[in-house]
XYZ file of C-alpha atoms in Angstrom:
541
model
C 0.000 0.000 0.000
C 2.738 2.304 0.707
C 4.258 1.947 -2.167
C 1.009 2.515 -4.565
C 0.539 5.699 -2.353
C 4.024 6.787 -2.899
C 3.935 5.765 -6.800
C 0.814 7.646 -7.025
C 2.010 10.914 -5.905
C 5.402 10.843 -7.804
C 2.806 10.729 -10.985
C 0.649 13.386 -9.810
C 3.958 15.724 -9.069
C 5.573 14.938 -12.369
C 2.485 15.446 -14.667
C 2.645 19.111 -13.399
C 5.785 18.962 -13.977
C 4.940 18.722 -17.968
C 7.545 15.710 -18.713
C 4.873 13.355 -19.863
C 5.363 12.139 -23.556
C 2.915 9.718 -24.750
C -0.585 8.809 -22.507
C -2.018 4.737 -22.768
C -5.713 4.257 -22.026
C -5.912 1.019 -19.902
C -9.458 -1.189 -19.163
C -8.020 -3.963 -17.458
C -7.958 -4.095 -13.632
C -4.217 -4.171 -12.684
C -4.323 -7.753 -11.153
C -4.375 -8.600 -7.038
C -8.118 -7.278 -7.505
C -9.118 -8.465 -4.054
C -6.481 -8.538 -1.948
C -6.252 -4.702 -2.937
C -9.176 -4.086 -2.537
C -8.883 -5.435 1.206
C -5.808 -3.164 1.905
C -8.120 -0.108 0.366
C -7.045 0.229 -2.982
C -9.057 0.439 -5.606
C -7.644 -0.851 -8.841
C -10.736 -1.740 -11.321
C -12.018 1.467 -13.840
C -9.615 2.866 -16.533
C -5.870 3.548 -15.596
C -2.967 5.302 -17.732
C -0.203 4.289 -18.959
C 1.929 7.215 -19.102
C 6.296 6.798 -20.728
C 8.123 9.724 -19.054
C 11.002 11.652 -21.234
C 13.176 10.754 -18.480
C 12.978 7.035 -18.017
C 14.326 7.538 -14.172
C 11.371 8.642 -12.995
C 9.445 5.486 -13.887
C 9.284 1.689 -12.377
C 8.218 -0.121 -15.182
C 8.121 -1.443 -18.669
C 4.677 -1.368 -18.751
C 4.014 -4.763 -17.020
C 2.287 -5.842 -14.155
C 2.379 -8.991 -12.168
C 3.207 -10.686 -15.663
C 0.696 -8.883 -18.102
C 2.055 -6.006 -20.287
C -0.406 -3.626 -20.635
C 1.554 -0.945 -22.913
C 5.083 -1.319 -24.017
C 8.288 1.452 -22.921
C 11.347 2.398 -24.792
C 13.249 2.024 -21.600
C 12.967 -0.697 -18.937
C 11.872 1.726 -16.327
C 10.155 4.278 -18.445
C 6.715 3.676 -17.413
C 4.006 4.535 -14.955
C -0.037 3.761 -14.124
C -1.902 6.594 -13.279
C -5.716 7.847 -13.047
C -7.094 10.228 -15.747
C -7.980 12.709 -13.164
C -4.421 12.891 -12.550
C -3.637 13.536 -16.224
C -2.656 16.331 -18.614
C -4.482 15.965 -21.674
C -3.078 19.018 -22.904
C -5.316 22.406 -24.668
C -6.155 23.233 -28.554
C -3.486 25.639 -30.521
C -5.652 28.718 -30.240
C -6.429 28.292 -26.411
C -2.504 28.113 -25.870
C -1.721 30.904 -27.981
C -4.415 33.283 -26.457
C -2.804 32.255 -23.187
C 0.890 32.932 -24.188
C 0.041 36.751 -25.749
C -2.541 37.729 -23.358
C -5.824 37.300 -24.640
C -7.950 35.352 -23.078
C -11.569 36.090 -22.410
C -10.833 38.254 -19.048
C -7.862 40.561 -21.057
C -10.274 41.074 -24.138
C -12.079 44.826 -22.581
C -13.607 46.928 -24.928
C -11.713 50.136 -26.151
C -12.789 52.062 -23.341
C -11.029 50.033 -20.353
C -9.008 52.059 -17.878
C -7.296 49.044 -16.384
C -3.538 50.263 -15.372
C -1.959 46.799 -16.149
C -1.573 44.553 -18.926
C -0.675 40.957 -19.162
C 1.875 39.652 -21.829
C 2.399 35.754 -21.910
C 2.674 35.039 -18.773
C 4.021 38.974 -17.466
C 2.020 41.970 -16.004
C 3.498 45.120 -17.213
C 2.098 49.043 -16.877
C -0.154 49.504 -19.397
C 0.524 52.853 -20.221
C 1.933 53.748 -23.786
C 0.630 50.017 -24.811
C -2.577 50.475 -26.023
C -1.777 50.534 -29.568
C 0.291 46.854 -28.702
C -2.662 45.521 -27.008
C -5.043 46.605 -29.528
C -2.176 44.555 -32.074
C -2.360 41.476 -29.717
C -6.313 41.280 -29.838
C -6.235 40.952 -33.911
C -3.926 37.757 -33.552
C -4.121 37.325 -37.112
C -1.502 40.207 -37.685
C 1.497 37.717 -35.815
C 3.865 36.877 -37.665
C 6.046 34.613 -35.348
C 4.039 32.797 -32.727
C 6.060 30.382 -29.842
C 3.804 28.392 -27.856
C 6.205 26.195 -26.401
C 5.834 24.504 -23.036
C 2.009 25.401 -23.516
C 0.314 21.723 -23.433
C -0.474 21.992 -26.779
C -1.931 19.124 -27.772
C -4.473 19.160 -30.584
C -5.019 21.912 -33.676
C -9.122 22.969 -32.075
C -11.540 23.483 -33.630
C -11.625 23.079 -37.998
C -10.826 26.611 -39.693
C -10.487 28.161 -35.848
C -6.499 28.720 -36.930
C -7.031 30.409 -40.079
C -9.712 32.620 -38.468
C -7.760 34.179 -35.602
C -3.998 33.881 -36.701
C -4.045 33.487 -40.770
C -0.476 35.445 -41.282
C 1.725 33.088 -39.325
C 5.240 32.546 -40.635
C 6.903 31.047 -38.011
C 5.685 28.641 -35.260
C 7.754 27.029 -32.147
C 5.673 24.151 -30.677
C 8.498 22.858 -29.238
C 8.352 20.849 -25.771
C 4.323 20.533 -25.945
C 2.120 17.322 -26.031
C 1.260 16.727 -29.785
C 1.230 13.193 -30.004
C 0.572 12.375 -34.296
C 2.100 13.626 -37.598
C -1.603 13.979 -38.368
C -2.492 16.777 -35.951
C 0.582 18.689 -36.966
C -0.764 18.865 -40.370
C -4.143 19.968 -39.155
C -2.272 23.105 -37.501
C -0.047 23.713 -40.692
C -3.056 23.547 -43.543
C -4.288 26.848 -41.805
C -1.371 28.365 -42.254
C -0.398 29.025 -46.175
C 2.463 30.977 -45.180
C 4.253 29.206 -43.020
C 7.847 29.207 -43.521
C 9.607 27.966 -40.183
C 8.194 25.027 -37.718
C 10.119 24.235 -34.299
C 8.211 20.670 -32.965
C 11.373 19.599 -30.794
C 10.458 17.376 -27.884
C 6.830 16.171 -28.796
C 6.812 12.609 -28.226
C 4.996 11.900 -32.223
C 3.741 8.892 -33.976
C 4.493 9.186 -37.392
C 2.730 7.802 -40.739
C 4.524 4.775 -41.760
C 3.053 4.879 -45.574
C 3.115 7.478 -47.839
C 0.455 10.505 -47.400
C -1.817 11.447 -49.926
C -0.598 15.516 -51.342
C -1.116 18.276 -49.293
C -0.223 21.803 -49.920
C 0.318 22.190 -45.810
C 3.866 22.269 -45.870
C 4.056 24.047 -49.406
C 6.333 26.353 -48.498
C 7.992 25.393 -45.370
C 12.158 26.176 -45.325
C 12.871 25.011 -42.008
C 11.725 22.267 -39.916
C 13.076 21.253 -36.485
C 11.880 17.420 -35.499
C 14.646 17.222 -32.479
C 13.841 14.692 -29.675
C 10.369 13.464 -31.640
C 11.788 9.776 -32.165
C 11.141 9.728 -35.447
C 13.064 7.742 -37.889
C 15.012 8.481 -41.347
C 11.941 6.024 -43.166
C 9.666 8.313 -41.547
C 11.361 11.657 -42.537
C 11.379 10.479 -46.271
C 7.525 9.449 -45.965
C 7.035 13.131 -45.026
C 9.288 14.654 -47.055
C 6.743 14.457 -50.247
C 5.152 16.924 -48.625
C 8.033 19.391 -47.971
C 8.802 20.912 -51.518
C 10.543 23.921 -50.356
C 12.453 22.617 -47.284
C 16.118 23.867 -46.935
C 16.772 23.304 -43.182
C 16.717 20.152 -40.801
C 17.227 19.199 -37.787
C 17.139 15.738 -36.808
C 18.943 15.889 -33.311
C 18.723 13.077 -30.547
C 16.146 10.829 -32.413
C 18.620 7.311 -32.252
C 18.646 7.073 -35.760
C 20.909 4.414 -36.998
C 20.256 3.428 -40.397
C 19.537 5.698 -43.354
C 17.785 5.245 -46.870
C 18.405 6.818 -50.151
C 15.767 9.817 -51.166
C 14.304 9.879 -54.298
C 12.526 12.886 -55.275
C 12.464 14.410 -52.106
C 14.727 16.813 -49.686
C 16.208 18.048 -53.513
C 16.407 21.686 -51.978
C 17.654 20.828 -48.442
C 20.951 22.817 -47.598
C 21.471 22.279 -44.102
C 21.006 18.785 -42.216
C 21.732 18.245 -38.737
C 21.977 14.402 -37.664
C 24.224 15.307 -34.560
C 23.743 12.995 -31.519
C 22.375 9.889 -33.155
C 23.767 6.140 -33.701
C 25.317 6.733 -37.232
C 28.353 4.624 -36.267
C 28.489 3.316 -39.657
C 30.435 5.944 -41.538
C 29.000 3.891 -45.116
C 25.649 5.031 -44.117
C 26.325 8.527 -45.069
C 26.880 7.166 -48.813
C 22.886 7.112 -48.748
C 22.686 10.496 -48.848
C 25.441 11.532 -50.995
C 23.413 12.474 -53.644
C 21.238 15.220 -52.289
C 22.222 18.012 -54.651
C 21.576 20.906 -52.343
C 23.264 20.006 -49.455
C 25.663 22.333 -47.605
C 25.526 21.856 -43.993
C 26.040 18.439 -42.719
C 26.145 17.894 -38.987
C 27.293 14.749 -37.424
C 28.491 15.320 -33.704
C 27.787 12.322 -31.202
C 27.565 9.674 -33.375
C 30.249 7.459 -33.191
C 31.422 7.702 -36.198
C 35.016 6.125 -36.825
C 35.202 6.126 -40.600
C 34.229 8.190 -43.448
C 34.965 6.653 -47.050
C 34.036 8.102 -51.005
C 34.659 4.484 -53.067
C 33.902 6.050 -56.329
C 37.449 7.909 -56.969
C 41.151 6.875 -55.792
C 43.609 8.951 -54.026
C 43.929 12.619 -55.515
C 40.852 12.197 -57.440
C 37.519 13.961 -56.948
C 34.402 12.190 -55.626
C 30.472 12.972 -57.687
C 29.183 12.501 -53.269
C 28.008 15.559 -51.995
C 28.437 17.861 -54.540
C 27.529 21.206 -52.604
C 28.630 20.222 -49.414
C 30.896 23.089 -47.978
C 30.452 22.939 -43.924
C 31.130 19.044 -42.264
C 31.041 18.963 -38.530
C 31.977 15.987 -36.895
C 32.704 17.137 -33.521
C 32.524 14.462 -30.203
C 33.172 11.221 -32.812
C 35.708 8.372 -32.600
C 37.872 9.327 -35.608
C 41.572 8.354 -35.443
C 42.662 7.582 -38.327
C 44.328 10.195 -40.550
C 42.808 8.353 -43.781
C 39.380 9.936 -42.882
C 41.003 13.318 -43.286
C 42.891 12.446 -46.717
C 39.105 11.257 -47.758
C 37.785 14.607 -46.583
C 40.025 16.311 -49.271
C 37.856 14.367 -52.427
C 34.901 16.289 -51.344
C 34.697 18.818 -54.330
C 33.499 22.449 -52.328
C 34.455 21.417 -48.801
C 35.226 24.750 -46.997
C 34.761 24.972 -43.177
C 35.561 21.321 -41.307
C 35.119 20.758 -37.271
C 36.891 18.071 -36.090
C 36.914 18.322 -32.030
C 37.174 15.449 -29.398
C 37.943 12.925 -31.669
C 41.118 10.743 -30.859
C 42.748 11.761 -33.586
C 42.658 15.396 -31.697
C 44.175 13.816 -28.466
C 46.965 12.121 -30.106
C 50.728 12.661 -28.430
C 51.240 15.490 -31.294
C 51.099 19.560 -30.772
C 47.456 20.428 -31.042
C 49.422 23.368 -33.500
C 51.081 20.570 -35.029
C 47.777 18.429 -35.632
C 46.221 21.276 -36.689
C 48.890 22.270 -39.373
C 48.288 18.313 -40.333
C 44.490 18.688 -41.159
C 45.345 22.221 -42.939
C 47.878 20.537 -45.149
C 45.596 17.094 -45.913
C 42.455 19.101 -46.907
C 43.728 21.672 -50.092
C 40.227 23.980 -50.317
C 39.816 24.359 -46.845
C 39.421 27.903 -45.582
C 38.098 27.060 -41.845
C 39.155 24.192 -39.236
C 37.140 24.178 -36.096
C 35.989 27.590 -36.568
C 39.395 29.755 -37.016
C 40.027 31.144 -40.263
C 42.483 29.498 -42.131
C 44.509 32.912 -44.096
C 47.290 31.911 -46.753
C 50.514 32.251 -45.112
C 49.353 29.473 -43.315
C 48.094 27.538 -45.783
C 51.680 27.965 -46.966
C 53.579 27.592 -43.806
C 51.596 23.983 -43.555
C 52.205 22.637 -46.803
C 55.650 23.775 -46.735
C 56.127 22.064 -43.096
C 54.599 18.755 -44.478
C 56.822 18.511 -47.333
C 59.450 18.843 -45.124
C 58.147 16.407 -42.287
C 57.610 13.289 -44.883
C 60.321 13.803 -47.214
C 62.381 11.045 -45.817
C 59.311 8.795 -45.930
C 58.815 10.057 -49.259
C 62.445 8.687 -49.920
C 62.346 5.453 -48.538
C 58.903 4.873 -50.384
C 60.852 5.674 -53.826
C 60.297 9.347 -53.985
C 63.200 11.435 -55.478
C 64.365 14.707 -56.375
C 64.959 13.671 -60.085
C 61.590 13.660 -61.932
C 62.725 10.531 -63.514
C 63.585 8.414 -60.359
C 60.689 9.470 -58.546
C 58.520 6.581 -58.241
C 57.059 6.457 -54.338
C 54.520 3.308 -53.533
C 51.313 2.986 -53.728
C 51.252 2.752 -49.445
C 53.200 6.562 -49.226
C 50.599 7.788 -52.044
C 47.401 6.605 -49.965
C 49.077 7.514 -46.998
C 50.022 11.290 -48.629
C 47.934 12.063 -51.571
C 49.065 15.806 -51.914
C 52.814 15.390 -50.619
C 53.718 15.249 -54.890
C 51.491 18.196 -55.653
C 53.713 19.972 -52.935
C 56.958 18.731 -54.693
C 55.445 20.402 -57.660
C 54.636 23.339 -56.370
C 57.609 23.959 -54.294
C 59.698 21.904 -55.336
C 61.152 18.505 -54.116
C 62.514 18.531 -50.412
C 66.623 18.927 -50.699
C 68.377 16.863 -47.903
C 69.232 19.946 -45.799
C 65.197 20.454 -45.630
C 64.352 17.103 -44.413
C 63.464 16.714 -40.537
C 64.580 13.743 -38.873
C 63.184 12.562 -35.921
C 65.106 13.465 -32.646
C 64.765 12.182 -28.956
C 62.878 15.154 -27.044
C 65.177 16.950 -24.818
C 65.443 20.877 -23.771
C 68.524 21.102 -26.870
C 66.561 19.527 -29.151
C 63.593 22.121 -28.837
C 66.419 25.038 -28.499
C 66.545 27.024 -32.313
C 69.948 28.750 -32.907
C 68.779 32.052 -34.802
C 70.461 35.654 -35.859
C 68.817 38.418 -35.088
C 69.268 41.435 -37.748
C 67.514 44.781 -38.048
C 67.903 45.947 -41.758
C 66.741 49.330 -41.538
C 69.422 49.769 -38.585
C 72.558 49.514 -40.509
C 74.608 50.180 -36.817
C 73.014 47.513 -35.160
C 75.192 44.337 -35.356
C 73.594 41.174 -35.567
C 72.876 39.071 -32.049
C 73.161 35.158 -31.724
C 70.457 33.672 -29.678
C 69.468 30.366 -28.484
C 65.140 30.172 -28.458
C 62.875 27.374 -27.741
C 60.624 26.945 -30.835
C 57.436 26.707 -28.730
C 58.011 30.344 -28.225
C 55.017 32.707 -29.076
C 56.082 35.809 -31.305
C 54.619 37.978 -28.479
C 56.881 36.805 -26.135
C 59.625 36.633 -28.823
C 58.889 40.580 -29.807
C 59.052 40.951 -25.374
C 62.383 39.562 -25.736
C 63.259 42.240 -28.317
C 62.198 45.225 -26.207
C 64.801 44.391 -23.790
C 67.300 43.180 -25.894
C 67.504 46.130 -28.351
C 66.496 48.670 -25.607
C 63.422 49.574 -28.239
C 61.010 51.906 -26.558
C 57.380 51.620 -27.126
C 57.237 51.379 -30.732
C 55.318 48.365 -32.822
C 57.454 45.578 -33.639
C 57.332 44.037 -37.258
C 58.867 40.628 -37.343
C 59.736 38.265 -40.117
C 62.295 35.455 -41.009
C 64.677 34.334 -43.464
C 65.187 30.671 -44.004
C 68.868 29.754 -43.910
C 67.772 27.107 -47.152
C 65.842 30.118 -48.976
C 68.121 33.133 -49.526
C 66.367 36.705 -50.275
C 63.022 35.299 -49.740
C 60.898 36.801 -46.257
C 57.860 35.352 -44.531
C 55.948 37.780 -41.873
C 55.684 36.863 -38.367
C 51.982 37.946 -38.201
C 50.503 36.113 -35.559
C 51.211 37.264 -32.253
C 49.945 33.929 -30.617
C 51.543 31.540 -32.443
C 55.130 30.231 -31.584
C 58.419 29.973 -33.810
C 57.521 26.361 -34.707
C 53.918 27.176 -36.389
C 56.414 29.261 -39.103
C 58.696 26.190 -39.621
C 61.331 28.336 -38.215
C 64.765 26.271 -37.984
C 68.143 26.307 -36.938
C 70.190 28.879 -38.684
C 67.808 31.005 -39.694
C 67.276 34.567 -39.612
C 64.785 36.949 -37.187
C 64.298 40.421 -39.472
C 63.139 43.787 -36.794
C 61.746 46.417 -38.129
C 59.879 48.934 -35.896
């Protein structure tokens, strides 16, 4: 008995609470009928069968003593409560009269002296807001209308929508109690502008054949379905009905497995599948072919692998042929072969790549970084920083440098007739020849060989000149090369006794006489610039 008691006021509490998602009508009697009914419980009439969001703050599966009366997600996602004790939730218009203020008590006539007024759910003075009042009464000037959190549950009342609020563009029903495709559509047909939809975190059941044409959706851009549980089957069953959609958002549904469209989502640009199950990178092939695509989002998926079969090494893939932002932040890539795939995508342009292994390796995040620059030749943004083209520069050049003596043991050489590398360094590197031929093959002196760390090893032995200051002689110096240029240029101040003028700095590699590159970058140390031993600091101020 305690326990029922207990049970039943944890439902009570929670269902004001708003966190109920879907709602089971139940006729059986919930078993034990008279020994219950000795201990005063009353079990017979119609019970609920209510899933929480949060599966914690259930008991069940939907089973008791052996029968299942309605089935969970989650082990320990379900409840039984009374109707009295339930939510059912209020019609589109009711909740939107609520939210803006206008129900039947704030509806006076022109003449009302009243020194407040109520706004969604705030009392503010009513002076100099009569003309905003008077705009709230005609609802159907609104052109953006959120509703979330309201209990919507239903559309009302047949042509009720399109009587009061005709003009909507923009709806967020997000977080409410709608629980059917079907009802969605009975909001949207009212609405023949509407142009944005938010329906994140309504529990929904979805149609699971194809529905007959509708001009509800006709010209709908953006469409958030986050949290809903729907599936990617589900989405394309819908999609005939989306003609005009360029955004969605697919967050948090557990989708795993995707299917190929045909004829539908053709003018989608932006698609976010972030925290999902898409640990099969193959998957994504499915949807390669969407020709408007630009935005793809894949955090929190698991995804390992990413792989275009129809072109080799250097080549171009036909897969996503507009796709110019990829995030893949939060995934298990660790392989540096998913990057060298990355560079067959054809207008790839902005790439973000954090918490993956391959970003906690035992490298320099700079150095990683410089990696992924190098790998991926149109890139113009990694994980959000602008990528300018000095660095571009300073990357490639750096990588040529770094695998050269791979490149030589693989077959590579300086003479365009000898150079045959394998096919391993090729897949491994396919742009380290289309550096060669744009800067020209490493030379020996270039190539960096690997060296036990130590404090010397790190140490750069550089000259220090100032060429507009004929009478200042040149000064040795000994610097670590994970020095920053700002502390470099602090260095300088001292050194040179230069009072508080603005430094310029740039170098001259030992290996490339008469040619300068500008220290720009106040944040980034000597080894971002490939800076090396024997080389030259310029100061000009």
């Amino acid at each position: 008995m305690e326990n029922m008691e207990l049970f039943s006021m944890l439902a009570v509490f929670l269902l004001q609470q708003k966190k109920c998602s879907s709602l089971y009508f139940m006729d059986k009697p919930l078993g034990r009928e008279e020994k219950e009914r000795d201990e005063g419980i009353h079990v017979n009439g119609i019970w609920l069968g209510v899933e929480w969001d949060n599966h914690q703050r259930g008991k069940h599966n939907g089973t008791h003593e052996g029968i299942q009366y309605f089935k969970c997600r989650h082990p320990t996602g379900g409840s039984f409560i009374r109707p009295n004790k339930a939510n059912f939730g209020v019609d589109f218009i009711s909740a939107v009269k609520k939210q803006y203020g206008l129900n039947g008590d704030e509806q006076g006539t022109e003449n009302e002296t009243e020194a407040s007024l109520v706004i969604g759910r705030k009392t503010v003075e009513r002076v100099g807001f009569d003309s905003i009042k008077e705009k709230q009464k005609r609802l159907n000037t609104l052109n953006d209308i959120s509703v979330d959190e309201c209990a919507v549950s239903l559309a009302g009342p047949e042509k009720e929508i399109r009587k009061t609020c005709s003009n909507i563009r923009r709806i967020n029903l997000s977080k409410n109690l709608l629980s059917s495709w079907t009802e969605v559509i009975a909001i949207a047909c009212q609405v023949e502008n509407l142009e944005i939809v938010n329906l994140s975190q309504n529990k929904m059941k979805f149609p699971a054949t194809s529905l007959p044409a509708s001009g509800a959706f006709c010209k709908l851009r953006v469409l958030a379905l986050n949290q809903t549980g729907v599936t990617w089957a589900e989405v394309l069953l819908c999609a005939t009905g989306w003609p005009a959609l360029e955004e969605l958002y697919l967050a948090s549904n557990e989708i795993s497995v995707l299917q190929r469209p045909i004829d539908v989502l053709q003018t989608l640009k932006w698609l976010d599948l972030s925290d999902n199950q898409l640990t099969d990178g193959n998957q994504l092939q499915l949807i390669a072919d969407l020709p408007s695509l630009e935005r793809l989002i894949l955090s929190n998926n698991g995804i390992s692998s990413i792989c275009f079969p129809d072109v080799g090494f250097g080549g171009k893939t036909r897969m996503f042929p507009s796709l110019t932002h990829l995030v893949v932040n939060g995934n298990r890539i660790a392989e540096w072969s998913v990057i060298n795939e990355l560079d067959k995508l054809q207008s790839l342009q902005s790439f973000d790549c954090r918490n993956n292994p391959l970003m906690d390796t035992d490298k320099n995040m700079e150095t990683i970084k410089q990696l992924i620059i190098a790998k991926i030749g149109q890139l113009k943004f990694l994980n959000k920083s602008q990528i300018f083209p000095e660095e571009r520069k300073g990357a490639e050049l750096d990588y040529r440098k770094t695998f050269g003596i791979d490149w030589i043991k693989a077959g590579g050489n300086q003479d365009p007739n000898k150079n045959r590398p394998n096919e391993e360094f090729l897949a491994a590197h396919p742009r380290f020849q289309l550096f060669c031929d744009k800067y020209g093959a490493p030379e020996d002196g270039e190539l960096k060989k690997e060296q036990p760390f130590s404090l010397k090893n790190q140490l750069l032995s550089l000259t220090i000149k100032c060429p507009d200051k004929p009478d200042q002689k040149p000064i040795m110096k000994k610097l670590p090369e994970s020095m920053t240029v700002q502390k470099v240029k602090g260095l300088l101040y001292r050194l040179l006794r230069i009072p508080g003028s603005e430094l310029k700095l740039s170098y001259e590699s030992s290996k490339l006489k008469g040619k300068e590159f500008e220290l720009d970058n106040d944040l980034k140390p000597l080894q971002f610039y490939s800076i090396e031993n024997e080389d030259c600091i310029l100061v000009r101020w």
